[in-house]
XYZ file of C-alpha atoms in Angstrom:
185
model
C -100.114 23.038 -9.206
C -101.196 26.550 -8.694
C -98.893 26.884 -5.676
C -95.910 25.596 -7.702
C -96.649 28.126 -10.401
C -96.710 30.984 -7.860
C -93.394 29.820 -6.376
C -91.843 29.619 -9.842
C -93.042 33.116 -10.780
C -91.839 34.530 -7.451
C -88.391 32.917 -7.822
C -88.122 34.056 -11.424
C -89.005 37.607 -10.424
C -86.441 37.585 -7.604
C -83.714 36.240 -9.883
C -84.525 38.850 -12.521
C -84.453 41.605 -9.887
C -81.135 40.404 -8.484
C -79.672 40.187 -11.969
C -80.704 43.754 -12.755
C -79.411 44.963 -9.377
C -76.067 43.215 -9.907
C -75.683 44.811 -13.306
C -76.150 48.266 -11.835
C -73.375 47.552 -9.298
C -71.013 46.092 -11.905
C -67.972 47.679 -13.487
C -68.969 50.661 -15.588
C -68.708 50.197 -19.314
C -65.495 51.504 -20.799
C -64.757 52.623 -24.298
C -61.162 51.416 -23.989
C -60.223 48.050 -25.376
C -58.900 45.504 -22.890
C -55.386 45.987 -24.283
C -55.493 49.672 -23.343
C -56.882 49.001 -19.894
C -53.998 46.836 -18.719
C -50.561 46.900 -20.241
C -47.299 45.496 -19.037
C -43.655 45.298 -19.916
C -41.513 42.201 -20.027
C -37.808 41.482 -20.065
C -35.117 39.015 -19.093
C -34.112 40.260 -15.644
C -30.868 38.271 -15.731
C -29.900 39.741 -19.088
C -30.621 43.268 -17.854
C -28.668 42.623 -14.645
C -25.686 41.149 -16.472
C -25.666 44.090 -18.871
C -25.005 46.585 -16.065
C -21.470 47.962 -15.600
C -21.672 47.509 -11.834
C -22.502 43.828 -12.336
C -19.278 43.220 -14.262
C -17.254 44.980 -11.558
C -18.954 42.965 -8.813
C -18.321 39.705 -10.683
C -14.659 40.608 -11.071
C -14.328 41.228 -7.335
C -16.181 37.994 -6.558
C -13.864 36.100 -8.923
C -10.859 37.431 -6.986
C -12.409 36.140 -3.761
C -13.151 32.756 -5.376
C -9.547 32.543 -6.562
C -8.253 33.246 -3.043
C -10.482 30.526 -1.572
C -9.496 28.087 -4.322
C -5.792 28.775 -3.729
C -6.221 28.120 -0.004
C -8.220 24.951 -0.677
C -5.503 23.733 -3.031
C -2.776 24.497 -0.477
C -4.646 22.581 2.223
C -5.292 19.686 -0.154
C -1.583 19.481 -1.002
C -0.737 19.544 2.702
C -3.183 16.697 3.311
C -1.832 14.672 0.382
C 1.728 15.161 1.617
C 0.854 13.969 5.130
C -1.153 11.073 3.711
C 1.760 9.944 1.533
C 4.078 10.188 4.527
C 1.611 8.120 6.529
C 1.394 5.454 3.823
C 5.184 5.225 3.530
C 5.691 4.699 7.250
C 2.545 2.881 8.324
C 4.229 -0.528 8.365
C 7.108 0.794 10.502
C 5.144 2.944 12.990
C 4.349 1.573 16.411
C 0.610 1.188 16.967
C 0.303 4.377 19.077
C 1.998 6.561 16.448
C -0.039 4.918 13.706
C -3.311 5.713 15.509
C -2.135 9.251 16.271
C -1.321 9.909 12.605
C -4.610 8.381 11.469
C -6.459 10.726 13.827
C -4.419 13.681 12.583
C -5.381 12.824 9.001
C -9.044 12.470 9.964
C -8.999 15.826 11.758
C -7.231 17.489 8.857
C -9.758 16.050 6.414
C -12.636 17.225 8.626
C -11.159 20.743 8.887
C -10.726 20.819 5.093
C -14.370 19.880 4.561
C -15.491 22.490 7.086
C -13.316 25.098 5.387
C -14.774 24.274 1.973
C -18.334 24.478 3.311
C -17.593 27.803 5.023
C -15.939 29.120 1.855
C -19.086 28.290 -0.163
C -21.268 30.070 2.406
C -18.951 33.090 2.495
C -18.894 33.353 -1.289
C -22.692 33.045 -1.454
C -23.068 35.808 1.133
C -20.518 37.993 -0.653
C -22.383 37.547 -3.942
C -25.727 38.423 -2.354
C -24.250 41.537 -0.730
C -22.463 42.618 -3.912
C -25.593 42.233 -6.044
C -28.043 43.790 -3.582
C -27.394 47.455 -4.599
C -27.194 46.493 -8.271
C -30.570 44.763 -8.122
C -31.996 47.743 -6.244
C -30.841 50.072 -9.038
C -32.347 47.806 -11.678
C -35.612 47.575 -9.733
C -35.745 51.383 -9.422
C -35.197 51.672 -13.173
C -37.986 49.180 -13.847
C -40.334 51.083 -11.533
C -39.523 54.355 -13.329
C -40.206 52.794 -16.724
C -43.455 51.265 -15.452
C -44.671 54.634 -14.170
C -43.588 56.501 -17.298
C -45.269 54.093 -19.710
C -48.259 53.212 -17.547
C -47.403 49.548 -17.126
C -49.427 47.733 -14.499
C -46.498 45.377 -14.023
C -43.240 44.197 -15.517
C -42.812 40.473 -16.062
C -39.510 38.632 -15.754
C -39.421 36.120 -18.616
C -36.372 34.193 -17.393
C -36.642 30.413 -17.132
C -39.471 30.391 -19.657
C -41.825 31.665 -16.941
C -44.160 33.105 -19.587
C -44.149 30.945 -22.700
C -46.577 33.299 -24.462
C -47.067 37.041 -24.146
C -49.648 38.846 -26.234
C -47.716 41.595 -28.051
C -50.833 43.796 -28.078
C -50.968 43.844 -24.286
C -47.266 43.556 -23.429
C -44.184 45.424 -24.559
C -40.648 44.059 -24.715
C -38.653 46.592 -22.700
C -35.235 44.883 -22.787
C -33.563 47.518 -24.954
C -35.370 50.349 -23.196
C -34.014 49.195 -19.840
C -30.482 48.949 -21.231
C -30.733 52.531 -22.525
C -32.098 53.839 -19.213
C -29.295 52.141 -17.322
C -26.653 53.686 -19.595
C -28.016 57.146 -18.731
C -27.868 56.521 -14.987
């Protein structure tokens, strides 16, 4: 019993010592409230991006490219439909060799059309990424400037309901501020 008591007292003393030591190494007490220690801004990144003049110009240029691809796709589709109708009209009269040749031509044309459409989607995606890259960079620079100026630890993108609740004491809605900054630049 006596041995158990000594072990208990020794362990208690060690735990007390470690607790005191840990407290001396801890974060120093601050007089600031937690809301002053860390603050952040929040905005809809998409709304800010779409509000930029350069974004509208880029979208207009991308729409012209889309229209060109759509016109070509429509032309190719009409060409295919015309050849298909011609094939259907003459299929009963064609010798077997011509029939097979025309079927293969239609298959190849259909395959080329599908490849063209897939390539057009990839090209448009790449064009959009390239067109928006400098616009996003400008927006990101603006956000960094605002963060530095107002002492924000970070800026949160609230698109897609990523943050369903933001404490207004700790965070600041900077949507209008960003729009004003972008107008000046």
